[in-house]
Coordinates of C-alpha atoms and ligand atoms in Angstrom, one line a residue:
M1 CA 1.9 10.9 9.7
S2 CA 1.5 14.4 10.3
V3 CA 2.8 15.8 13.6
G4 CA 2.7 19.6 13.8
G5 CA 2.8 19.6 10.0
L6 CA 5.8 17.3 9.7
V7 CA 5.3 14.6 7.1
L8 CA 7.5 11.5 7.0
F9 CA 8.9 9.8 3.9
G10 CA 10.9 6.6 4.1
L11 CA 13.3 5.3 1.5
V12 CA 12.1 2.1 0.0
T13 CA 14.6 0.0 -2.0
E14 CA 14.0 -2.9 -4.4
V15 CA 10.6 -1.6 -5.3
V16 CA 9.2 -4.6 -7.2
L17 CA 6.6 -3.3 -9.7
P18 CA 6.5 -0.2 -11.9
V19 CA 4.8 2.9 -10.5
W20 CA 3.0 5.8 -12.0
T21 CA 4.9 9.1 -12.1
V22 CA 4.7 12.6 -13.2
Q23 CA 7.6 14.9 -13.4
E24 CA 7.4 18.3 -11.6
A25 CA 8.9 21.4 -13.1
G26 CA 10.7 24.0 -11.3
V27 CA 11.8 22.1 -8.3
A28 CA 15.3 22.8 -6.8
S29 CA 15.9 20.3 -4.2
Q30 CA 15.0 16.9 -2.6
V31 CA 13.2 18.8 0.1
A32 CA 11.2 20.8 -2.3
C33 CA 10.3 17.6 -4.2
A34 CA 9.1 16.1 -0.9
S35 CA 7.0 19.2 -0.3
R36 CA 5.4 19.0 -3.8
C37 CA 4.4 15.4 -3.0
S38 CA 2.9 16.4 0.3
Q39 CA 0.8 19.0 -1.3
H40 CA -0.4 16.9 -4.2
D41 CA -3.6 15.0 -3.5
A42 CA -2.6 11.9 -5.4
C43 CA 1.1 11.6 -4.5
G44 CA 2.4 8.9 -2.3
G45 CA 6.0 9.2 -2.8
F46 CA 8.8 10.8 -4.9
Q47 CA 12.3 10.4 -6.4
W48 CA 14.8 13.1 -6.8
N49 CA 17.5 12.3 -9.2
S50 CA 19.8 15.3 -8.2
S51 CA 18.1 17.5 -10.8
S52 CA 14.6 16.5 -11.4
C53 CA 11.7 15.6 -9.3
F54 CA 9.3 12.7 -10.0
L55 CA 6.1 12.3 -8.0
V56 CA 4.7 8.7 -7.5
V57 CA 1.0 9.0 -8.2
V58 CA -2.1 7.0 -9.0
A59 CA -2.7 6.0 -12.6
S60 CA -5.6 8.4 -13.1
V61 CA -3.5 11.5 -12.7
P62 CA -3.3 13.2 -16.3
G63 CA 0.0 12.5 -17.9
A64 CA 1.2 9.9 -15.5
V65 CA 3.5 7.4 -17.1
N66 CA 4.1 3.8 -15.8
G67 CA 7.8 2.8 -15.4
A68 CA 10.1 1.1 -13.2
M69 CA 11.5 2.9 -10.2
T70 CA 13.5 0.7 -8.0
N71 CA 14.1 3.2 -5.3
A72 CA 11.7 5.9 -4.0
F73 CA 10.8 7.8 -1.0
R74 CA 7.5 6.5 0.2
L75 CA 4.9 8.6 2.2
N76 CA 4.6 6.5 5.2
S77 CA 1.8 8.5 6.5
Y78 CA -1.3 6.5 5.9
R79 CA -5.0 7.4 6.4
T80 CA -5.3 10.1 9.0
N81 CA -3.3 8.7 11.9
Y82 CA -1.3 5.7 10.8
H83 CA 2.3 5.1 9.7
L84 CA 3.3 2.3 7.3
Y85 CA 5.8 -0.4 8.1
E86 CA 6.7 -2.9 5.5
F87 CA 8.5 -6.1 6.5
P88 CA 11.1 -7.6 4.0
P89 CA 9.3 -10.2 1.8
P90 CA 9.1 -13.5 3.9
P91 CA 11.4 -16.0 2.1
G92 CA 9.0 -19.0 2.6
G93 CA 5.9 -17.1 1.7
I94 CA 3.1 -16.1 3.9
D95 CA -0.6 -16.5 4.4
P96 CA -3.1 -13.9 5.8
A97 CA -3.2 -15.3 9.3
N98 CA 0.5 -15.1 9.7
A99 CA 0.7 -11.7 8.1
L100 CA -1.7 -10.5 10.7
A101 CA 0.2 -12.4 13.5
T102 CA 3.5 -10.7 12.3
C103 CA 1.9 -7.3 12.6
R104 CA 0.4 -8.1 16.0
N105 CA 3.4 -9.6 17.4
N106 CA 5.2 -6.4 16.6
S107 CA 2.5 -4.3 18.2
M108 CA 1.1 -3.2 14.9
D109 CA -1.9 -3.9 12.8
L110 CA -2.4 -5.4 9.3
V111 CA -2.7 -2.5 6.8
P112 CA -6.3 -1.5 6.4
Y113 CA -7.7 -0.7 2.9
P114 CA -6.6 2.6 1.4
V115 CA -9.1 5.5 1.8
T116 CA -7.4 8.3 -0.3
L117 CA -5.6 8.5 -3.6
K118 CA -2.5 9.4 -1.5
D119 CA -2.9 6.1 0.4
R120 CA -3.2 4.2 -2.9
A121 CA -0.2 5.8 -4.3
S122 CA 2.0 5.1 -1.3
L123 CA 1.1 1.5 -1.3
S124 CA 2.1 1.2 -4.9
I125 CA 5.7 1.6 -3.8
R126 CA 6.5 -1.7 -2.1
Q127 CA 8.8 -4.6 -2.2
T128 CA 6.3 -7.4 -3.1
R129 CA 3.9 -7.9 -5.9
R130 CA 0.8 -8.3 -3.7
L131 CA -0.1 -7.5 0.0
F132 CA -2.7 -8.7 2.3
V133 CA -5.1 -6.2 3.6
D134 CA -7.2 -6.3 6.9
M135 CA -10.3 -7.4 5.0
I136 CA -12.3 -10.7 4.7
R137 CA -15.5 -11.6 2.8
A138 CA -18.1 -12.5 5.4
S139 CA -20.4 -15.5 4.9
D140 CA -23.1 -13.3 3.8
G141 CA -21.0 -11.7 1.1
S142 CA -20.3 -8.5 2.8
Y143 CA -16.8 -7.2 3.8
V144 CA -15.4 -6.9 7.4
T145 CA -12.0 -6.5 8.8
L146 CA -10.0 -9.8 9.2
S147 CA -8.6 -8.5 12.6
S148 CA -11.9 -7.7 14.4
G149 CA -14.9 -8.2 12.1
V150 CA -15.7 -4.5 11.7
P151 CA -17.8 -3.8 8.6
V152 CA -16.0 -2.5 5.6
P153 CA -18.1 -0.5 3.1
N154 CA -18.4 -2.2 -0.3
T155 CA -17.3 1.0 -2.0
A156 CA -13.9 0.4 -0.4
I157 CA -13.3 -2.0 -3.3
Y158 CA -12.7 0.3 -6.2
G159 CA -11.5 -2.3 -8.6
W160 CA -10.7 -5.9 -9.0
M161 CA -7.6 -7.6 -10.6
P162 CA -8.4 -9.6 -13.7
G163 CA -10.1 -12.9 -12.7
S164 CA -11.4 -11.5 -9.4
P165 CA -13.6 -11.8 -7.6
D166 CA -13.4 -15.4 -8.2
G167 CA -17.1 -16.3 -8.0
G168 CA -17.0 -15.1 -4.3
I169 CA -15.2 -18.3 -3.4
G170 CA -12.0 -16.9 -1.9
R171 CA -12.8 -15.2 1.5
C172 CA -9.5 -13.4 2.1
I173 CA -8.9 -10.0 0.3
G174 CA -5.6 -8.8 -0.9
M175 CA -4.4 -6.1 -3.3
G176 CA -1.8 -6.0 -5.9
G177 CA -0.3 -5.0 -9.3
P178 CA 0.7 -1.4 -10.3
D179 CA -2.8 -0.1 -9.9
L180 CA -3.3 -1.8 -6.5
L181 CA -6.5 -3.6 -7.5
F182 CA -8.2 -6.1 -5.2
F183 CA -8.1 -9.9 -5.4
D184 CA -9.7 -12.7 -3.4
F185 CA -8.3 -16.0 -2.6
N186 CA -8.4 -18.9 -0.3
C187 CA -7.4 -17.8 3.1
S188 CA -5.3 -21.0 3.7
Y189 CA -2.9 -20.3 0.7
T190 CA 0.6 -19.5 1.6
T191 CA 2.1 -17.4 -1.2
T192 CA 5.5 -16.0 -1.9
N193 CA 3.9 -13.2 -4.0
A194 CA 2.6 -11.3 -1.0
G195 CA 4.3 -9.4 1.6
V196 CA 3.5 -8.0 5.0
I197 CA 2.6 -4.3 5.4
C198 CA 1.6 -3.2 8.8
V199 CA 0.5 0.1 10.4
Y200 CA 1.0 1.7 13.7
S201 CA -0.9 4.6 15.2
T202 CA 0.7 8.0 15.3
L203 CA -0.1 11.2 17.2
Q204 CA -1.9 13.9 15.3
Ligands
NAG1 C1 17.2 13.3 -14.1 O1 16.0 13.2 -14.9 C2 15.9 14.0 -16.0 C3 14.5 13.9 -16.6 O2 14.2 12.7 -16.9 C4 17.0 13.8 -16.9 O3 17.1 14.6 -18.1 C5 18.4 13.8 -16.2 O4 19.4 13.4 -17.0 C6 18.3 12.9 -14.9 N1 19.5 13.2 -14.1 C7 20.2 12.3 -13.6 C8 21.5 12.7 -12.9 O5 20.0 11.1 -13.7
NAG2 C1 3.4 -14.6 17.1 O1 3.7 -14.8 18.4 C2 3.2 -16.1 18.8 C3 3.4 -16.1 20.3 O2 4.7 -15.8 20.6 C4 3.9 -17.2 18.1 O3 3.5 -18.4 18.6 C5 3.7 -17.1 16.6 O4 4.5 -18.0 15.9 C6 4.0 -15.6 16.1 N1 3.7 -15.6 14.7 C7 4.4 -14.9 13.9 C8 4.0 -15.0 12.5 O5 5.4 -14.1 14.2
NAG3 C1 -9.2 -23.8 0.6 O1 -7.9 -24.6 0.6 C2 -8.0 -25.7 1.5 C3 -6.7 -26.3 1.6 O2 -6.1 -26.6 0.3 C4 -9.1 -26.6 1.1 O3 -9.3 -27.6 2.0 C5 -10.5 -25.8 1.0 O4 -11.5 -26.7 0.4 C6 -10.4 -24.6 0.1 N1 -11.4 -23.8 0.2 C7 -12.1 -23.4 -0.9 C8 -13.3 -22.6 -0.6 O5 -11.7 -23.6 -2.0

């Protein structure tokens, strides 16, 4: 979110997967570290360890290293006018319809696919291995939003997890792994591997 230039980060604990990071030199404070992340076009969060600044970035950033970071400040600004909200992992697992319903029942929307490198990097900081995105494969093989059937460009899918797409059988679309790749699966599956990340609109 960006309101009058203010960018919001939120602390995420129990981050489940390793993230890609680069260390920034010459940073004197946590606020300065947050500012470095805001200015970096592939940064979605950061960690300040009282003397060093680590930016959470996408894998393609030169020098990025993959490693565990169990706590990080996540950039909750998403796309141009959304704010991310992550529910704790549902204990009994969840399916896409209930993920969508969870968001809607709380006046939010299911997270749409990431557009920018910053969006990708911020979604790499999360409490579950996988997440459902607001996307479904239509019967003609194109992609539309699960929530309202709005077309999604094929180019939104920048990479599939190993084994996906599964012959185009699964209609629901999710994302997962440290590199936030796409996967398809049967919409009626309830899984304990996926969490619920919602978005709400913010003022510009
Ligand atoms: C912070 O990270 C730097 C670089 O990895 C390390 O040298 C330093 O010991 C760490 N400081 C703390 C307090 O963990
Ligand atoms: C959403 O709200 C409806 C209506 O109150 C309720 O029946 C449903 O169980 C709720 N679903 C979730 C996932 O919260
Ligand atoms: C999805 O799962 C349901 C319930 O297990 C099953 O009835 C259905 O045939 C599956 N669909 C596909 C396309 O595999």
